[in-house]
Amino acid sequence: MSLDAVLARIDTDLPAATDRLLELLRIPSISTDPAYKADCDRAADWLVADLASLGVAVEKRPTPGHPMVVGHVDGPGPHILFYGHYDVQPVDPLNLWDRDPFDPALEETARGTVIRGRGAADDKGQLMTFIEACRAWKAEHGSLPCKITFFLEGEEESGSPSLVPFMKENADELKAELALICDTGLFQSKTPAIMTMLRGLLGEELTITGPDKDLHSGMYGGIARNPARVLTKILGGLFDDDGVIQVPELYEGVPVLSDELKAQWEGLGFDDKAFLGDVGLSIPAGESSVTPLEMIWARPTAEINGIWSGYTGDGFKTVLPSKAHAKISFRLVGTQDPEAIRKNFRAWVEAQLPADCKIAWKDHSCSPASQMSIEHPGFEAARQALSDEWPDPAAYAGCGGSIPIAGYFKTILGMDAMLVGWGKDDDQIHSPNEKYDLESFHKGIRSWARILEAMTRG
């Protein structure tokens, strides 16, 4: 099998590959909004047609939510499963976008050419790097290098409610020797990384109600309980002055890092000033007793993701609101128990609720943290392949984000997962003006070709 011919094909076909990605990006597959259900279905159909053009036996599988795309192709050597997701985040606030988020285009920037549009990096661009590598391989060799199962989801950005039931119902079909996940990024936007640690996630939404209706603040201000004031006081006590989260028993299950692992991470030369400087900040705001890299890879977090109450439109309205709302998320590490933290957080909030106020809870998805094994020989083969493609040698690293599917592959299907991606820190993946560097797209395709060759060699 000639790798050079495949890489040359990838280079030549980059404009066509980019056009295919732009076509997929034009489909507004926002999974969390029911108004876009038909568009999610259309994105699944697009992927089915594209994989079928490569000779993959592929189907769109129904779920109670958005469909799964499952395809198979036989081949020699190992059996691998590739996972990606075709759904995207909402685009709000739309007024902060410089162009229509679903009218993607190439854009020249001071840092090079980028693909601008919702889903460009998370996860359509990443997903298509693997498919384009397979396309180039098929064009040069007439078949793919090994047995591959394609598993593409449409609900990742809305909590994956159909994922676990689907995996359990189709476990025999989906099992492989190793899962590949392309939904992560480069370390400090330049070093290829194989992620071995993922934080878990817990989401909570709460509503505090005081008076039974909005009140005139001149008539009731000072005498009536204001739920916005109650909420902000409670959330203001979520951390102490050293950045330690105050929810009881939250730190149970948080591991102590070994000196060896700390030394490895120190050797990566993480520049926290540059990392924060890219988003207009300068000082780490987490726990004062740990390093910045530990903060984002190995420590739990609690974040206020949204808070609203009263009148928020143009102008001014002197209202004393009836209700105050907040969305809170926790990132989890080690063996922290999401359900125990949910119980303890609710009890901590409710213990501070004053008279004349009541609270309603809405729980969102939760998942524990994941630790990846690197014992499968494919990991070291992939690390070397990545080092051959990129200027910096590839590294095993942690990830501050949460990708529950990695843990599910282990607990449900009994196989390890390799997480590799080409995103950069400034891709703005959940924000307005999301982008994906054209270089990342190009080198990502080449990287997958090298990984496939290395894993199937001999």
CSV table of C-alpha atoms in Angstrom, one decimal:
chain,number,residue,atom,x,y,z
A,1,MET,CA,0.0,0.0,0.0
A,2,SER,CA,1.5,3.3,-1.1
A,3,LEU,CA,1.0,6.0,1.4
A,4,ASP,CA,2.8,8.6,-0.7
A,5,ALA,CA,0.2,8.2,-3.5
A,6,VAL,CA,-2.6,8.7,-1.0
A,7,LEU,CA,-1.0,11.8,0.5
A,8,ALA,CA,-0.5,13.2,-3.0
A,9,ARG,CA,-4.2,12.5,-3.8
A,10,ILE,CA,-5.2,14.4,-0.6
A,11,ASP,CA,-3.2,17.4,-1.6
A,12,THR,CA,-4.6,17.5,-5.1
A,13,ASP,CA,-8.2,16.9,-4.0
A,14,LEU,CA,-8.2,19.5,-1.2
A,15,PRO,CA,-10.3,22.1,-3.1
A,16,ALA,CA,-13.0,19.4,-3.8
A,17,ALA,CA,-12.8,18.2,-0.2
A,18,THR,CA,-13.3,21.7,1.0
A,19,ASP,CA,-16.3,22.2,-1.2
A,20,ARG,CA,-17.9,19.0,0.2
A,21,LEU,CA,-17.4,20.3,3.7
A,22,LEU,CA,-18.9,23.6,2.8
A,23,GLU,CA,-21.9,21.8,1.4
A,24,LEU,CA,-22.4,19.9,4.7
A,25,LEU,CA,-21.9,23.1,6.7
A,26,ARG,CA,-24.8,24.7,4.9
A,27,ILE,CA,-27.2,22.3,6.5
A,28,PRO,CA,-28.4,23.9,9.8
A,29,SER,CA,-28.4,20.7,11.9
A,30,ILE,CA,-29.0,22.2,15.3
A,31,SER,CA,-30.0,19.2,17.4
A,32,THR,CA,-31.3,21.0,20.5
A,33,ASP,CA,-34.0,23.0,18.7
A,34,PRO,CA,-37.0,21.0,17.4
A,35,ALA,CA,-37.4,23.6,14.6
A,36,TYR,CA,-34.4,22.1,13.0
A,37,LYS,CA,-35.4,18.4,13.1
A,38,ALA,CA,-35.8,18.2,9.4
A,39,ASP,CA,-32.4,19.7,8.9
A,40,CYS,CA,-30.8,17.1,11.2
A,41,ASP,CA,-32.5,14.5,9.1
A,42,ARG,CA,-31.1,16.1,6.0
A,43,ALA,CA,-27.6,16.1,7.3
A,44,ALA,CA,-27.9,12.4,8.1
A,45,ASP,CA,-29.1,11.8,4.5
A,46,TRP,CA,-26.2,13.8,3.1
A,47,LEU,CA,-23.7,11.6,5.0
A,48,VAL,CA,-25.4,8.4,4.0
A,49,ALA,CA,-25.1,9.4,0.4
A,50,ASP,CA,-21.5,10.4,0.8
A,51,LEU,CA,-20.4,7.2,2.5
A,52,ALA,CA,-22.4,5.1,0.0
A,53,SER,CA,-20.3,6.8,-2.8
A,54,LEU,CA,-17.2,5.2,-1.2
A,55,GLY,CA,-18.7,1.7,-1.3
A,56,VAL,CA,-19.8,1.7,2.4
A,57,ALA,CA,-22.8,-0.3,3.3
A,58,VAL,CA,-24.5,2.5,5.2
A,59,GLU,CA,-28.0,3.2,6.7
A,60,LYS,CA,-29.8,6.0,8.5
A,61,ARG,CA,-31.1,4.4,11.7
A,62,PRO,CA,-34.1,5.9,13.5
A,63,THR,CA,-34.0,6.8,17.2
A,64,PRO,CA,-36.5,8.6,19.4
A,65,GLY,CA,-34.6,11.7,18.6
A,66,HIS,CA,-32.3,12.4,15.6
A,67,PRO,CA,-31.1,9.5,13.5
A,68,MET,CA,-27.8,7.6,13.7
A,69,VAL,CA,-25.7,7.0,10.6
A,70,VAL,CA,-24.1,3.5,10.7
A,71,GLY,CA,-22.0,2.1,7.9
A,72,HIS,CA,-19.6,-0.9,7.4
A,73,VAL,CA,-16.9,-1.8,5.0
A,74,ASP,CA,-14.9,-5.0,5.1
A,75,GLY,CA,-11.2,-5.2,4.8
A,76,PRO,CA,-8.0,-6.9,6.0
A,77,GLY,CA,-6.2,-6.2,9.3
A,78,PRO,CA,-7.8,-4.7,12.3
A,79,HIS,CA,-11.4,-3.6,12.8
A,80,ILE,CA,-11.8,0.0,13.8
A,81,LEU,CA,-14.8,2.1,14.5
A,82,PHE,CA,-14.9,5.8,13.7
A,83,TYR,CA,-17.2,8.1,15.6
A,84,GLY,CA,-18.2,11.7,14.9
A,85,HIS,CA,-21.3,13.9,15.2
A,86,TYR,CA,-23.1,15.8,12.5
A,87,ASP,CA,-25.3,18.0,14.8
A,88,VAL,CA,-24.2,21.5,15.8
A,89,GLN,CA,-24.7,24.1,18.5
A,90,PRO,CA,-27.3,26.9,18.3
A,91,VAL,CA,-26.0,30.1,16.7
A,92,ASP,CA,-27.3,32.7,19.3
A,93,PRO,CA,-26.5,35.5,19.6
A,94,LEU,CA,-26.9,35.9,15.8
A,95,ASN,CA,-26.0,39.6,15.8
A,96,LEU,CA,-22.4,38.8,16.9
A,97,TRP,CA,-21.7,36.7,13.7
A,98,ASP,CA,-19.9,38.5,10.9
A,99,ARG,CA,-21.7,36.4,8.3
A,100,ASP,CA,-24.6,34.0,8.1
A,101,PRO,CA,-23.5,31.0,10.2
A,102,PHE,CA,-24.9,28.6,7.7
A,103,ASP,CA,-23.5,30.3,4.7
A,104,PRO,CA,-19.9,29.1,5.2
A,105,ALA,CA,-16.9,30.4,3.3
A,106,LEU,CA,-13.2,30.5,3.1
A,107,GLU,CA,-11.8,33.6,4.8
A,108,GLU,CA,-8.3,35.0,4.8
A,109,THR,CA,-7.1,36.0,8.3
A,110,ALA,CA,-3.8,37.2,9.8
A,111,ARG,CA,-3.2,33.6,10.9
A,112,GLY,CA,-4.0,32.0,7.5
A,113,THR,CA,-7.0,30.7,5.6
A,114,VAL,CA,-10.0,29.5,7.7
A,115,ILE,CA,-13.3,27.9,7.0
A,116,ARG,CA,-15.9,30.1,8.7
A,117,GLY,CA,-19.3,28.7,9.8
A,118,ARG,CA,-21.2,26.9,12.5
A,119,GLY,CA,-20.0,23.3,12.8
A,120,ALA,CA,-16.7,24.0,10.8
A,121,ALA,CA,-14.6,22.7,13.7
A,122,ASP,CA,-17.2,21.1,16.0
A,123,ASP,CA,-17.7,18.5,14.5
A,124,LYS,CA,-18.4,18.5,10.8
A,125,GLY,CA,-14.9,19.6,9.7
A,126,GLN,CA,-13.3,17.0,12.1
A,127,LEU,CA,-15.7,14.3,11.0
A,128,MET,CA,-14.9,14.9,7.3
A,129,THR,CA,-11.2,14.7,7.8
A,130,PHE,CA,-11.6,10.9,8.3
A,131,ILE,CA,-14.0,10.5,5.5
A,132,GLU,CA,-11.8,12.4,3.1
A,133,ALA,CA,-8.8,10.2,4.1
A,134,CYS,CA,-10.9,7.2,3.3
A,135,ARG,CA,-11.9,8.7,0.0
A,136,ALA,CA,-8.3,9.3,-1.1
A,137,TRP,CA,-7.3,5.8,0.0
A,138,LYS,CA,-10.2,4.3,-2.0
A,139,ALA,CA,-9.3,6.3,-5.0
A,140,GLU,CA,-5.7,5.1,-5.0
A,141,HIS,CA,-6.1,1.5,-3.9
A,142,GLY,CA,-9.7,0.6,-4.9
A,143,SER,CA,-10.6,-0.4,-1.4
A,144,LEU,CA,-10.1,0.8,2.2
A,145,PRO,CA,-7.1,-0.4,4.2
A,146,CYS,CA,-9.0,-2.3,6.9
A,147,LYS,CA,-12.4,-3.2,8.3
A,148,ILE,CA,-14.2,0.0,9.3
A,149,THR,CA,-17.4,0.8,11.1
A,150,PHE,CA,-18.7,4.4,10.7
A,151,PHE,CA,-20.9,5.6,13.6
A,152,LEU,CA,-22.2,9.2,13.2
A,153,GLU,CA,-24.5,10.7,15.8
A,154,GLY,CA,-27.0,13.6,15.6
A,155,GLU,CA,-27.5,14.5,19.2
A,156,GLU,CA,-24.1,15.1,20.7
A,157,GLU,CA,-24.7,18.8,21.2
A,158,SER,CA,-28.0,18.1,23.0
A,159,GLY,CA,-26.9,15.6,25.5
A,160,SER,CA,-27.1,12.4,23.4
A,161,PRO,CA,-30.3,11.1,24.9
A,162,SER,CA,-30.6,8.3,22.3
A,163,LEU,CA,-27.0,7.3,22.3
A,164,VAL,CA,-26.7,4.8,25.2
A,165,PRO,CA,-30.0,2.9,24.3
A,166,PHE,CA,-28.9,2.7,20.7
A,167,MET,CA,-25.4,1.4,21.6
A,168,LYS,CA,-26.9,-1.2,24.0
A,169,GLU,CA,-29.4,-2.4,21.4
A,170,ASN,CA,-26.7,-2.6,18.6
A,171,ALA,CA,-23.7,-3.6,20.7
A,172,ASP,CA,-22.8,-6.7,18.7
A,173,GLU,CA,-22.9,-4.7,15.4
A,174,LEU,CA,-20.8,-1.8,16.8
A,175,LYS,CA,-18.1,-3.7,18.6
A,176,ALA,CA,-14.6,-3.3,17.1
A,177,GLU,CA,-11.0,-3.6,18.3
A,178,LEU,CA,-10.6,0.2,18.8
A,179,ALA,CA,-12.7,3.3,18.5
A,180,LEU,CA,-11.4,6.5,16.8
A,181,ILE,CA,-13.0,9.8,17.9
A,182,CYS,CA,-12.2,13.1,16.1
A,183,ASP,CA,-13.6,15.8,18.4
A,184,THR,CA,-10.6,17.2,20.2
A,185,GLY,CA,-7.8,19.6,19.2
A,186,LEU,CA,-4.1,20.3,19.0
A,187,PHE,CA,-2.3,21.2,22.2
A,188,GLN,CA,-1.7,24.9,22.2
A,189,SER,CA,-2.9,25.0,18.6
A,190,LYS,CA,0.3,23.4,17.3
A,191,THR,CA,1.2,20.0,18.9
A,192,PRO,CA,-0.8,16.9,17.8
A,193,ALA,CA,-2.3,15.2,20.9
A,194,ILE,CA,-3.9,11.9,21.7
A,195,MET,CA,-6.2,12.6,24.6
A,196,THR,CA,-6.1,10.2,27.4
A,197,MET,CA,-8.1,12.0,30.1
A,198,LEU,CA,-11.6,13.5,29.7
A,199,ARG,CA,-13.6,15.4,32.3
A,200,GLY,CA,-17.1,14.4,33.0
A,201,LEU,CA,-20.1,16.7,32.9
A,202,LEU,CA,-23.1,17.6,35.0
A,203,GLY,CA,-25.7,20.1,34.0
A,204,GLU,CA,-28.3,21.8,36.3
A,205,GLU,CA,-31.0,24.4,35.7
A,206,LEU,CA,-32.8,26.1,38.6
A,207,THR,CA,-35.6,28.6,38.9
A,208,ILE,CA,-36.2,30.6,42.2
A,209,THR,CA,-39.7,32.1,42.6
A,210,GLY,CA,-40.6,34.8,45.0
A,211,PRO,CA,-43.8,36.8,44.5
A,212,ASP,CA,-46.4,35.2,42.3
A,213,LYS,CA,-46.1,38.0,39.7
A,214,ASP,CA,-43.7,40.7,38.6
A,215,LEU,CA,-44.1,43.7,41.0
A,216,HIS,CA,-43.7,47.5,40.7
A,217,SER,CA,-40.4,48.2,42.4
A,218,GLY,CA,-41.6,51.6,43.7
A,219,MET,CA,-44.5,50.0,45.5
A,220,TYR,CA,-42.9,46.7,46.6
A,221,GLY,CA,-39.1,47.4,46.5
A,222,GLY,CA,-37.5,46.8,49.9
A,223,ILE,CA,-40.4,44.9,51.4
A,224,ALA,CA,-40.8,42.1,48.9
A,225,ARG,CA,-38.3,39.3,48.4
A,226,ASN,CA,-36.5,39.7,45.1
A,227,PRO,CA,-35.5,36.2,43.7
A,228,ALA,CA,-32.8,37.7,41.5
A,229,ARG,CA,-31.1,39.0,44.7
A,230,VAL,CA,-31.5,35.6,46.4
A,231,LEU,CA,-30.1,33.8,43.4
A,232,THR,CA,-27.0,36.0,43.0
A,233,LYS,CA,-26.3,35.8,46.7
A,234,ILE,CA,-26.3,32.0,46.6
A,235,LEU,CA,-24.2,31.7,43.4
A,236,GLY,CA,-21.8,34.3,44.8
A,237,GLY,CA,-20.9,31.8,47.5
A,238,LEU,CA,-20.1,29.0,45.1
A,239,PHE,CA,-16.4,29.6,45.5
A,240,ASP,CA,-14.1,30.7,48.3
A,241,ASP,CA,-11.3,33.3,47.8
A,242,ASP,CA,-8.9,30.5,46.7
A,243,GLY,CA,-11.2,29.3,44.0
A,244,VAL,CA,-12.3,26.1,45.9
A,245,ILE,CA,-15.9,25.0,45.1
A,246,GLN,CA,-18.0,25.1,48.3
A,247,VAL,CA,-20.5,22.3,47.5
A,248,PRO,CA,-20.1,19.6,50.2
A,249,GLU,CA,-18.2,16.5,49.3
A,250,LEU,CA,-17.6,17.7,45.8
A,251,TYR,CA,-13.9,16.8,45.8
A,252,GLU,CA,-14.5,13.2,46.7
A,253,GLY,CA,-13.0,11.1,43.9
A,254,VAL,CA,-10.6,13.8,42.7
A,255,PRO,CA,-7.3,12.0,42.1
A,256,VAL,CA,-3.9,13.2,43.2
A,257,LEU,CA,-1.6,13.4,40.2
A,258,SER,CA,1.6,11.5,40.3
A,259,ASP,CA,4.9,13.3,40.2
A,260,GLU,CA,5.7,11.6,36.9
A,261,LEU,CA,2.5,12.8,35.3
A,262,LYS,CA,3.1,16.3,36.6
A,263,ALA,CA,6.6,16.3,35.2
A,264,GLN,CA,5.3,15.2,31.8
A,265,TRP,CA,2.7,18.0,31.7
A,266,GLU,CA,5.3,20.5,32.8
A,267,GLY,CA,7.5,19.4,29.9
A,268,LEU,CA,4.8,20.5,27.5
A,269,GLY,CA,5.6,24.1,28.2
A,270,PHE,CA,2.0,25.3,28.5
A,271,ASP,CA,1.8,29.1,28.2
A,272,ASP,CA,-1.2,30.1,30.3
A,273,LYS,CA,-0.6,33.8,29.5
A,274,ALA,CA,-0.8,33.2,25.8
A,275,PHE,CA,-3.8,30.9,26.3
A,276,LEU,CA,-5.7,33.5,28.2
A,277,GLY,CA,-4.4,36.3,26.1
A,278,ASP,CA,-6.1,34.9,23.1
A,279,VAL,CA,-9.5,35.7,24.7
A,280,GLY,CA,-8.6,39.0,26.3
A,281,LEU,CA,-7.6,37.7,29.7
A,282,SER,CA,-4.3,37.4,31.6
A,283,ILE,CA,-4.7,35.8,35.1
A,284,PRO,CA,-5.7,32.2,35.9
A,285,ALA,CA,-8.9,32.3,38.0
A,286,GLY,CA,-9.2,28.8,39.2
A,287,GLU,CA,-7.8,27.1,42.4
A,288,SER,CA,-4.7,29.0,43.5
A,289,SER,CA,-3.0,25.8,44.7
A,290,VAL,CA,-2.7,24.0,41.4
A,291,THR,CA,-1.0,24.8,38.0
A,292,PRO,CA,-3.0,26.3,35.1
A,293,LEU,CA,-2.7,23.0,33.1
A,294,GLU,CA,-4.0,21.0,36.0
A,295,MET,CA,-7.0,23.4,36.2
A,296,ILE,CA,-8.2,22.6,32.8
A,297,TRP,CA,-7.3,18.9,32.6
A,298,ALA,CA,-7.4,17.4,36.1
A,299,ARG,CA,-9.5,19.5,38.4
A,300,PRO,CA,-13.3,19.8,38.7
A,301,THR,CA,-15.1,23.1,37.8
A,302,ALA,CA,-18.4,24.8,38.5
A,303,GLU,CA,-19.5,27.4,36.1
A,304,ILE,CA,-22.5,29.7,35.8
A,305,ASN,CA,-23.4,29.3,32.1
A,306,GLY,CA,-26.5,31.5,32.1
A,307,ILE,CA,-28.4,33.7,34.5
A,308,TRP,CA,-31.5,35.8,33.8
A,309,SER,CA,-34.4,37.5,35.6
A,310,GLY,CA,-36.8,40.4,35.2
A,311,TYR,CA,-36.8,42.8,32.2
A,312,THR,CA,-33.8,42.4,29.8
A,313,GLY,CA,-35.1,44.2,26.7
A,314,ASP,CA,-34.2,47.6,25.4
A,315,GLY,CA,-34.8,50.6,27.6
A,316,PHE,CA,-35.7,50.2,31.3
A,317,LYS,CA,-38.5,48.7,33.3
A,318,THR,CA,-38.6,49.2,37.0
A,319,VAL,CA,-39.8,45.7,37.7
A,320,LEU,CA,-39.2,43.5,40.8
A,321,PRO,CA,-39.1,40.0,39.1
A,322,SER,CA,-41.2,37.1,40.1
A,323,LYS,CA,-38.6,34.5,39.0
A,324,ALA,CA,-34.8,34.2,38.6
A,325,HIS,CA,-33.1,31.5,36.6
A,326,ALA,CA,-29.7,30.0,36.2
A,327,LYS,CA,-27.9,27.2,34.3
A,328,ILE,CA,-24.9,25.7,36.1
A,329,SER,CA,-22.4,23.1,34.8
A,330,PHE,CA,-19.8,21.0,36.6
A,331,ARG,CA,-16.8,19.4,34.9
A,332,LEU,CA,-15.8,16.3,36.7
A,333,VAL,CA,-12.5,14.3,37.1
A,334,GLY,CA,-11.4,11.0,38.4
A,335,THR,CA,-14.1,8.9,40.1
A,336,GLN,CA,-16.4,11.8,41.0
A,337,ASP,CA,-20.0,10.7,41.1
A,338,PRO,CA,-22.3,13.0,39.0
A,339,GLU,CA,-25.5,12.0,40.7
A,340,ALA,CA,-24.0,12.5,44.2
A,341,ILE,CA,-22.8,15.9,43.2
A,342,ARG,CA,-26.2,16.8,41.8
A,343,LYS,CA,-27.8,15.8,45.1
A,344,ASN,CA,-25.3,17.7,47.2
A,345,PHE,CA,-25.5,20.8,45.1
A,346,ARG,CA,-29.3,20.9,45.3
A,347,ALA,CA,-29.2,20.4,49.0
A,348,TRP,CA,-26.5,23.2,49.4
A,349,VAL,CA,-28.7,25.7,47.4
A,350,GLU,CA,-31.9,24.8,49.1
A,351,ALA,CA,-30.4,25.2,52.6
A,352,GLN,CA,-29.7,28.8,51.7
A,353,LEU,CA,-33.2,29.5,50.3
A,354,PRO,CA,-35.0,32.1,52.5
A,355,ALA,CA,-38.7,32.2,53.5
A,356,ASP,CA,-41.2,33.2,50.8
A,357,CYS,CA,-39.1,31.6,48.1
A,358,LYS,CA,-39.4,28.3,46.4
A,359,ILE,CA,-37.2,26.5,43.9
A,360,ALA,CA,-37.7,24.3,40.8
A,361,TRP,CA,-35.0,22.1,39.3
A,362,LYS,CA,-34.5,20.8,35.8
A,363,ASP,CA,-31.7,18.3,35.4
A,364,HIS,CA,-29.6,18.1,32.3
A,365,SER,CA,-27.4,15.3,31.2
A,366,CYS,CA,-24.5,14.0,33.3
A,367,SER,CA,-21.6,11.7,32.7
A,368,PRO,CA,-18.5,10.7,34.7
A,369,ALA,CA,-14.9,11.4,33.7
A,370,SER,CA,-13.0,9.0,31.5
A,371,GLN,CA,-9.4,7.6,31.6
A,372,MET,CA,-8.2,6.1,28.3
A,373,SER,CA,-5.9,3.1,28.2
A,374,ILE,CA,-3.0,3.3,25.7
A,375,GLU,CA,-2.1,-0.4,25.8
A,376,HIS,CA,-3.5,-1.1,22.3
A,377,PRO,CA,-0.6,-1.0,19.8
A,378,GLY,CA,-2.6,1.4,17.7
A,379,PHE,CA,-1.9,4.2,20.1
A,380,GLU,CA,1.8,4.2,19.7
A,381,ALA,CA,1.5,3.6,15.9
A,382,ALA,CA,-0.8,6.7,15.8
A,383,ARG,CA,1.5,8.8,17.9
A,384,GLN,CA,4.4,8.1,15.5
A,385,ALA,CA,2.2,8.7,12.5
A,386,LEU,CA,1.1,12.1,13.9
A,387,SER,CA,4.8,13.0,14.6
A,388,ASP,CA,5.6,12.3,11.0
A,389,GLU,CA,3.0,14.7,9.7
A,390,TRP,CA,3.3,17.7,12.1
A,391,PRO,CA,6.3,19.8,13.0
A,392,ASP,CA,6.0,19.0,16.7
A,393,PRO,CA,6.2,15.4,18.0
A,394,ALA,CA,2.8,14.1,19.1
A,395,ALA,CA,2.0,13.9,22.9
A,396,TYR,CA,-0.4,12.1,25.1
A,397,ALA,CA,-2.5,14.7,26.9
A,398,GLY,CA,-5.5,15.5,28.9
A,399,CYS,CA,-8.6,17.4,27.8
A,400,GLY,CA,-10.7,19.8,29.7
A,401,GLY,CA,-13.9,19.0,27.7
A,402,SER,CA,-16.3,16.2,28.1
A,403,ILE,CA,-16.9,13.5,25.5
A,404,PRO,CA,-19.1,10.9,27.1
A,405,ILE,CA,-19.0,8.6,24.1
A,406,ALA,CA,-15.4,7.7,25.0
A,407,GLY,CA,-16.4,6.2,28.3
A,408,TYR,CA,-19.4,4.5,26.7
A,409,PHE,CA,-17.2,2.7,24.2
A,410,LYS,CA,-15.4,1.1,27.2
A,411,THR,CA,-18.4,0.4,29.5
A,412,ILE,CA,-20.9,-0.7,26.8
A,413,LEU,CA,-18.8,-2.1,24.0
A,414,GLY,CA,-15.7,-3.1,25.9
A,415,MET,CA,-13.2,-1.3,23.7
A,416,ASP,CA,-10.7,1.5,24.2
A,417,ALA,CA,-11.1,4.8,22.4
A,418,MET,CA,-8.4,7.0,20.8
A,419,LEU,CA,-9.2,10.7,20.7
A,420,VAL,CA,-7.4,12.7,18.1
A,421,GLY,CA,-8.4,16.1,16.6
A,422,TRP,CA,-7.1,19.1,14.8
A,423,GLY,CA,-9.0,22.0,16.4
A,424,LYS,CA,-7.3,25.1,17.7
A,425,ASP,CA,-7.8,27.1,20.9
A,426,ASP,CA,-9.3,30.0,18.9
A,427,ASP,CA,-11.8,28.1,16.8
A,428,GLN,CA,-14.7,29.5,18.9
A,429,ILE,CA,-16.5,26.2,18.6
A,430,HIS,CA,-19.6,27.1,20.7
A,431,SER,CA,-19.4,30.8,20.0
A,432,PRO,CA,-20.2,33.2,17.1
A,433,ASN,CA,-17.8,33.2,14.1
A,434,GLU,CA,-16.8,29.5,14.6
A,435,LYS,CA,-13.9,28.6,12.3
A,436,TYR,CA,-11.7,25.7,11.3
A,437,ASP,CA,-8.2,26.4,9.9
A,438,LEU,CA,-7.8,25.1,6.3
A,439,GLU,CA,-4.4,23.9,7.4
A,440,SER,CA,-6.0,21.8,10.2
A,441,PHE,CA,-8.5,20.4,7.7
A,442,HIS,CA,-5.8,19.5,5.2
A,443,LYS,CA,-3.3,18.1,7.7
A,444,GLY,CA,-6.1,16.3,9.5
A,445,ILE,CA,-6.9,14.4,6.4
A,446,ARG,CA,-3.3,13.6,5.8
A,447,SER,CA,-2.9,12.5,9.5
A,448,TRP,CA,-5.7,10.0,9.3
A,449,ALA,CA,-4.2,8.5,6.1
A,450,ARG,CA,-0.9,8.1,8.0
A,451,ILE,CA,-2.7,6.6,11.0
A,452,LEU,CA,-4.6,4.1,8.9
A,453,GLU,CA,-1.4,3.1,7.2
A,454,ALA,CA,0.5,2.7,10.4
A,455,MET,CA,-2.3,0.8,12.2
A,456,THR,CA,-2.7,-1.7,9.3
A,457,ARG,CA,1.0,-2.0,8.3
A,458,GLY,CA,1.9,-5.7,8.1
